[in-house]
Amino acid sequence: MKDKWLTIGIIATFGAFFLMIVSMMTLSRHSAKNKELLARAPSTPQQTVSTATADLSLYKTIVGDDGREMVEIPEGPFKMGSNNGDYDEAPEHQVYLATFYIDKYEVTQAEYDRFVKATKRGKPFVPVFDDDISKILKPELAAMGMSWSDAAAYCQWAGKRLPTEAEWEKAAKGEGNRQYPWGDTLTPMHANLDGEEDGYKYLAPPGKFEAGRSPYGLYDMAGNVAEWVHDTYDDKYYSKSPYRDPKGPEDGQNKVIRGGSWRESPNGARVSKRFQAKLWRTDATIGFRCAKGGP
């Protein structure tokens, strides 16, 4: 009887050992298969698209009479101004604009030169520059050195007009709240401002700062050249401006300039920052882009 139970025990032990070996072989085959599948699986790419440029395909573009690309800015409200900036940026207020188009890029010197030759208008003039003037006189660079009247004349020649201050700000910031056209964080990759960390000591060719585009895909709405707009300057205008399509006060001595330039600090590049100058002023820091009414 003892021998019988001994024999059964031995058989049971060998059976358990056999089952353990089979189980280990099965697990090994599954592990190898899993490793092979993992090796074949494509890696997940890093997401690098910024929120400022994610929906640019939604916005219609056209080509103006001067051959320059323009972006449609859709009808609707946006918040203009800032309660946290300079006194003339307040109060922050709602503005409703009709659909309009605005140049995707700042006007270049080559484009402005065609206008000068076609109209016999005077060439741009820079009265003061601390370096060799030839460094900023290149056809691919942003146009500068024209008065407000010259900029307005170019836009009229091209079948357009200067943007209003409200149109300019909406095109720069979109419908949300942000300090800069791309968001709230500023790096040398975003704009051509004071200093050479961004790769440019003075002017840059328009369109070089991909990371600095506005929500509508416009380039250089901060930095490079500050931009003339249509409006006459009034430091208290925001407290009395109309809700729909404001065009600035009728009377005043100075015109509004927006966007900051290659000589500006980060504070001067904010989308709500306002500058002013006599309409006859010409400077190496002031240029423009044009706009026109929508369909």
Coordinates of C-alpha atoms in Angstrom, one line a residue:
M1 CA 0.0 0.0 0.0
K2 CA 2.9 2.4 0.9
D3 CA 4.5 1.6 -2.5
K4 CA 1.3 2.4 -4.3
W5 CA 1.0 5.8 -2.6
L6 CA 4.7 6.5 -3.3
T7 CA 4.2 5.7 -7.0
I8 CA 1.1 8.0 -7.2
G9 CA 3.2 10.8 -5.5
I10 CA 6.0 10.4 -8.0
I11 CA 3.6 10.5 -11.0
A12 CA 1.9 13.6 -9.6
T13 CA 5.2 15.4 -9.1
F14 CA 6.3 14.7 -12.6
G15 CA 2.9 15.8 -13.9
A16 CA 3.1 19.1 -12.1
F17 CA 6.7 19.6 -13.3
F18 CA 5.6 18.9 -16.9
L19 CA 2.7 21.4 -16.7
M20 CA 5.1 24.1 -15.3
I21 CA 7.5 23.6 -18.3
V22 CA 4.6 23.9 -20.8
S23 CA 3.4 27.1 -19.1
M24 CA 6.8 28.7 -19.1
M25 CA 7.3 27.9 -22.9
T26 CA 3.8 29.5 -23.6
L27 CA 4.7 32.7 -21.7
S28 CA 8.0 32.9 -23.5
R29 CA 6.4 32.7 -26.9
H30 CA 3.8 35.4 -25.9
S31 CA 6.6 37.7 -24.6
A32 CA 8.6 37.3 -27.8
K33 CA 5.5 38.1 -29.9
N34 CA 4.7 41.2 -27.8
K35 CA 8.3 42.5 -28.2
E36 CA 8.0 41.9 -32.0
L37 CA 4.7 43.9 -32.1
L38 CA 6.2 46.7 -30.1
A39 CA 9.2 46.9 -32.4
R40 CA 6.9 47.2 -35.4
A41 CA 4.6 49.8 -33.9
P42 CA 5.3 53.4 -35.1
S43 CA 6.4 55.8 -32.4
T44 CA 4.1 58.7 -31.4
P45 CA 5.4 62.0 -32.8
Q46 CA 5.8 65.1 -30.6
Q47 CA 3.1 67.7 -31.1
T48 CA 4.7 70.9 -32.2
V49 CA 1.8 72.9 -33.7
S50 CA 1.0 76.0 -31.7
T51 CA -2.5 77.0 -30.9
A52 CA -2.0 80.3 -32.6
T53 CA -1.6 78.6 -36.0
A54 CA -3.7 75.4 -35.7
D55 CA -6.8 76.7 -37.6
L56 CA -5.2 78.9 -40.3
S57 CA -6.8 76.9 -43.1
L58 CA -10.2 78.2 -41.9
Y59 CA -9.5 81.7 -43.1
K60 CA -9.9 82.7 -46.7
T61 CA -7.1 84.5 -48.6
I62 CA -7.3 86.7 -51.7
V63 CA -4.7 88.5 -53.8
G64 CA -5.0 92.3 -53.9
D65 CA -4.5 94.5 -56.9
D66 CA -0.9 94.9 -56.0
G67 CA -0.3 91.1 -56.1
R68 CA -0.1 90.8 -52.4
E69 CA -1.8 88.1 -50.3
M70 CA -4.5 89.2 -48.0
V71 CA -6.3 87.3 -45.2
E72 CA -10.0 87.5 -44.4
I73 CA -10.8 88.5 -40.9
P74 CA -14.4 87.4 -40.2
E75 CA -17.2 89.5 -38.9
G76 CA -17.8 89.5 -35.2
P77 CA -16.9 91.0 -31.8
F78 CA -13.5 91.0 -29.9
K79 CA -12.0 92.6 -26.8
M80 CA -10.0 95.7 -27.6
G81 CA -7.6 97.5 -25.3
S82 CA -6.3 96.5 -21.9
N83 CA -7.0 97.4 -18.3
N84 CA -3.4 96.3 -17.4
G85 CA -1.4 98.4 -19.8
D86 CA -0.8 102.1 -20.4
Y87 CA -3.6 104.6 -19.5
D88 CA -4.6 105.1 -23.2
E89 CA -5.2 101.3 -23.6
A90 CA -8.1 101.5 -21.2
P91 CA -10.8 100.7 -20.8
E92 CA -10.9 97.2 -22.3
H93 CA -14.1 97.1 -24.3
Q94 CA -16.0 95.1 -26.8
V95 CA -15.9 96.1 -30.5
Y96 CA -17.8 94.6 -33.3
L97 CA -16.2 94.6 -36.8
A98 CA -17.6 93.8 -40.2
T99 CA -15.6 91.3 -42.3
F100 CA -12.4 92.8 -43.8
Y101 CA -9.2 91.8 -45.5
I102 CA -5.7 92.7 -44.4
D103 CA -2.3 92.1 -45.9
K104 CA -0.6 88.9 -44.6
Y105 CA 2.8 90.6 -44.7
E106 CA 4.2 94.1 -44.2
V107 CA 4.9 96.0 -47.5
T108 CA 8.5 95.5 -48.7
Q109 CA 10.9 98.0 -50.1
A110 CA 10.7 96.5 -53.5
E111 CA 6.9 96.7 -53.5
Y112 CA 6.9 100.3 -52.3
D113 CA 9.5 101.2 -54.9
R114 CA 7.1 100.0 -57.7
F115 CA 4.5 102.5 -56.3
V116 CA 7.1 105.3 -56.2
K117 CA 8.1 104.7 -59.8
A118 CA 4.4 104.4 -61.0
T119 CA 3.3 107.6 -59.2
K120 CA 6.4 109.7 -59.2
R121 CA 6.0 110.1 -55.4
G122 CA 9.0 110.9 -53.3
K123 CA 11.2 108.1 -52.0
P124 CA 11.3 107.1 -48.4
F125 CA 13.4 109.3 -46.2
V126 CA 15.2 108.4 -42.9
P127 CA 16.5 111.6 -41.3
V128 CA 18.4 109.9 -38.5
F129 CA 20.1 106.5 -38.4
D130 CA 23.1 105.5 -36.2
D131 CA 24.8 103.1 -38.7
D132 CA 25.5 102.7 -42.4
I133 CA 22.1 103.5 -44.0
S134 CA 22.8 100.8 -46.7
K135 CA 22.2 98.1 -44.1
I136 CA 18.5 98.9 -44.0
L137 CA 18.0 99.8 -47.7
K138 CA 17.4 96.4 -49.4
P139 CA 14.5 95.4 -51.6
E140 CA 13.5 92.3 -49.5
L141 CA 13.3 94.2 -46.2
A142 CA 10.2 95.8 -44.8
A143 CA 9.5 99.2 -46.3
M144 CA 10.0 102.2 -43.9
G145 CA 10.8 105.9 -44.0
M146 CA 7.4 106.9 -45.4
S147 CA 4.9 109.4 -43.8
W148 CA 1.3 108.5 -42.9
S149 CA 0.2 110.2 -46.1
D150 CA 2.6 108.2 -48.2
A151 CA 1.4 105.0 -46.7
A152 CA -2.2 105.9 -47.2
A153 CA -1.4 106.9 -50.9
Y154 CA 0.2 103.5 -51.5
C155 CA -2.8 101.7 -50.2
Q156 CA -5.2 103.8 -52.3
W157 CA -2.9 103.1 -55.4
A158 CA -3.3 99.4 -54.6
G159 CA -7.1 99.5 -54.4
K160 CA -7.0 99.3 -50.6
R161 CA -6.7 101.6 -47.5
L162 CA -4.9 101.7 -44.2
P163 CA -6.5 99.4 -41.6
T164 CA -8.4 101.1 -38.7
E165 CA -6.8 100.8 -35.3
A166 CA -9.6 98.3 -34.3
E167 CA -9.1 96.2 -37.4
W168 CA -5.4 96.1 -36.8
E169 CA -5.8 94.9 -33.2
K170 CA -8.3 92.2 -34.0
A171 CA -6.1 90.9 -36.8
A172 CA -3.2 90.9 -34.3
K173 CA -4.9 89.2 -31.3
G174 CA -8.0 87.4 -32.6
E175 CA -11.1 87.2 -30.4
G176 CA -9.4 86.0 -27.2
N177 CA -7.1 87.7 -24.6
R178 CA -3.4 87.5 -25.3
Q179 CA -0.4 89.8 -24.8
Y180 CA 1.3 89.1 -28.1
P181 CA -0.1 87.9 -31.4
W182 CA 1.0 84.3 -30.7
G183 CA 0.2 84.1 -26.9
D184 CA 1.7 85.3 -23.7
T185 CA 5.3 84.1 -23.8
L186 CA 7.9 86.0 -25.8
T187 CA 11.2 84.4 -27.1
P188 CA 13.6 85.5 -29.8
M189 CA 11.9 83.0 -32.1
H190 CA 8.7 85.1 -32.1
A191 CA 9.6 88.6 -33.3
N192 CA 12.3 91.0 -34.5
L193 CA 12.7 93.3 -31.5
D194 CA 15.5 95.3 -29.9
G195 CA 18.8 93.4 -29.8
E196 CA 20.3 90.7 -32.0
E197 CA 19.1 87.5 -30.2
D198 CA 16.4 87.1 -32.8
G199 CA 18.9 87.1 -35.6
Y200 CA 18.5 90.7 -36.8
K201 CA 20.1 93.8 -35.7
Y202 CA 17.8 96.1 -37.7
L203 CA 15.1 95.3 -40.2
A204 CA 14.1 91.7 -41.3
P205 CA 12.4 90.5 -44.5
P206 CA 8.7 90.2 -43.7
G207 CA 7.5 86.7 -42.9
K208 CA 10.6 85.3 -41.2
F209 CA 9.1 84.6 -37.8
E210 CA 6.8 81.5 -38.2
A211 CA 6.3 81.2 -34.5
G212 CA 5.1 84.8 -34.2
R213 CA 2.1 84.6 -36.5
S214 CA -1.2 85.9 -35.3
P215 CA -4.3 83.7 -34.8
Y216 CA -5.3 84.6 -38.4
G217 CA -1.8 83.7 -39.8
L218 CA -0.5 87.3 -40.2
Y219 CA 3.3 87.8 -39.9
D220 CA 5.2 90.5 -37.9
M221 CA 2.2 92.0 -36.1
A222 CA 4.8 92.5 -33.4
G223 CA 8.2 93.9 -34.1
N224 CA 10.2 94.5 -37.4
V225 CA 8.5 97.8 -38.3
A226 CA 5.7 99.5 -36.4
E227 CA 2.7 100.2 -38.6
W228 CA 0.7 103.2 -39.5
V229 CA -3.0 102.8 -39.2
H230 CA -5.9 105.0 -40.3
D231 CA -7.0 106.5 -37.0
T232 CA -6.2 109.9 -35.5
Y233 CA -4.8 109.5 -32.0
D234 CA -6.9 110.4 -28.9
D235 CA -5.7 109.0 -25.5
K236 CA -9.3 108.9 -24.2
Y237 CA -11.0 107.6 -27.4
Y238 CA -11.7 104.1 -25.9
S239 CA -14.1 105.5 -23.4
K240 CA -16.3 107.0 -26.1
S241 CA -15.7 104.9 -29.2
P242 CA -18.7 103.3 -30.9
Y243 CA -19.3 99.6 -30.6
R244 CA -19.5 98.9 -34.3
D245 CA -16.6 99.6 -36.7
P246 CA -14.9 102.5 -34.9
K247 CA -12.7 104.6 -37.1
G248 CA -11.1 106.9 -34.6
P249 CA -11.8 110.6 -33.8
E250 CA -12.3 113.1 -36.6
D251 CA -9.9 115.7 -35.3
G252 CA -6.4 115.5 -33.9
Q253 CA -2.8 116.3 -34.5
N254 CA -1.2 112.8 -34.5
K255 CA -1.8 109.4 -36.1
V256 CA -1.8 106.0 -34.4
I257 CA 1.1 103.6 -34.9
R258 CA 0.8 99.9 -33.9
G259 CA 2.9 96.8 -33.4
G260 CA 6.3 98.0 -32.2
S261 CA 9.5 97.8 -34.2
W262 CA 13.0 96.3 -34.3
R263 CA 13.9 99.0 -31.7
E264 CA 11.2 98.1 -29.2
S265 CA 11.2 96.3 -25.9
P266 CA 8.8 93.4 -25.2
N267 CA 6.4 95.9 -23.6
G268 CA 6.2 97.8 -26.9
A269 CA 5.3 94.6 -28.8
R270 CA 2.1 94.0 -26.9
V271 CA -1.1 93.8 -29.1
S272 CA -2.8 96.6 -27.1
K273 CA 0.1 99.0 -27.1
R274 CA -0.6 102.3 -28.8
F275 CA 2.0 104.7 -30.3
Q276 CA 1.4 108.1 -31.9
A277 CA 3.3 110.4 -34.3
K278 CA 2.8 113.4 -36.5
L279 CA 1.5 112.3 -39.8
W280 CA 4.5 113.8 -41.6
R281 CA 7.0 111.8 -39.5
T282 CA 9.4 109.5 -41.3
D283 CA 11.5 106.9 -39.5
A284 CA 13.5 103.7 -39.9
T285 CA 11.1 102.0 -37.5
I286 CA 7.8 102.8 -39.2
G287 CA 6.2 100.9 -42.1
F288 CA 2.7 99.7 -42.9
R289 CA 0.4 97.1 -44.4
C290 CA -3.0 97.7 -46.1
A291 CA -6.6 96.5 -45.7
K292 CA -9.9 96.6 -47.6
G293 CA -13.5 95.9 -46.9
G294 CA -14.9 92.4 -47.0
P295 CA -17.3 90.8 -49.6

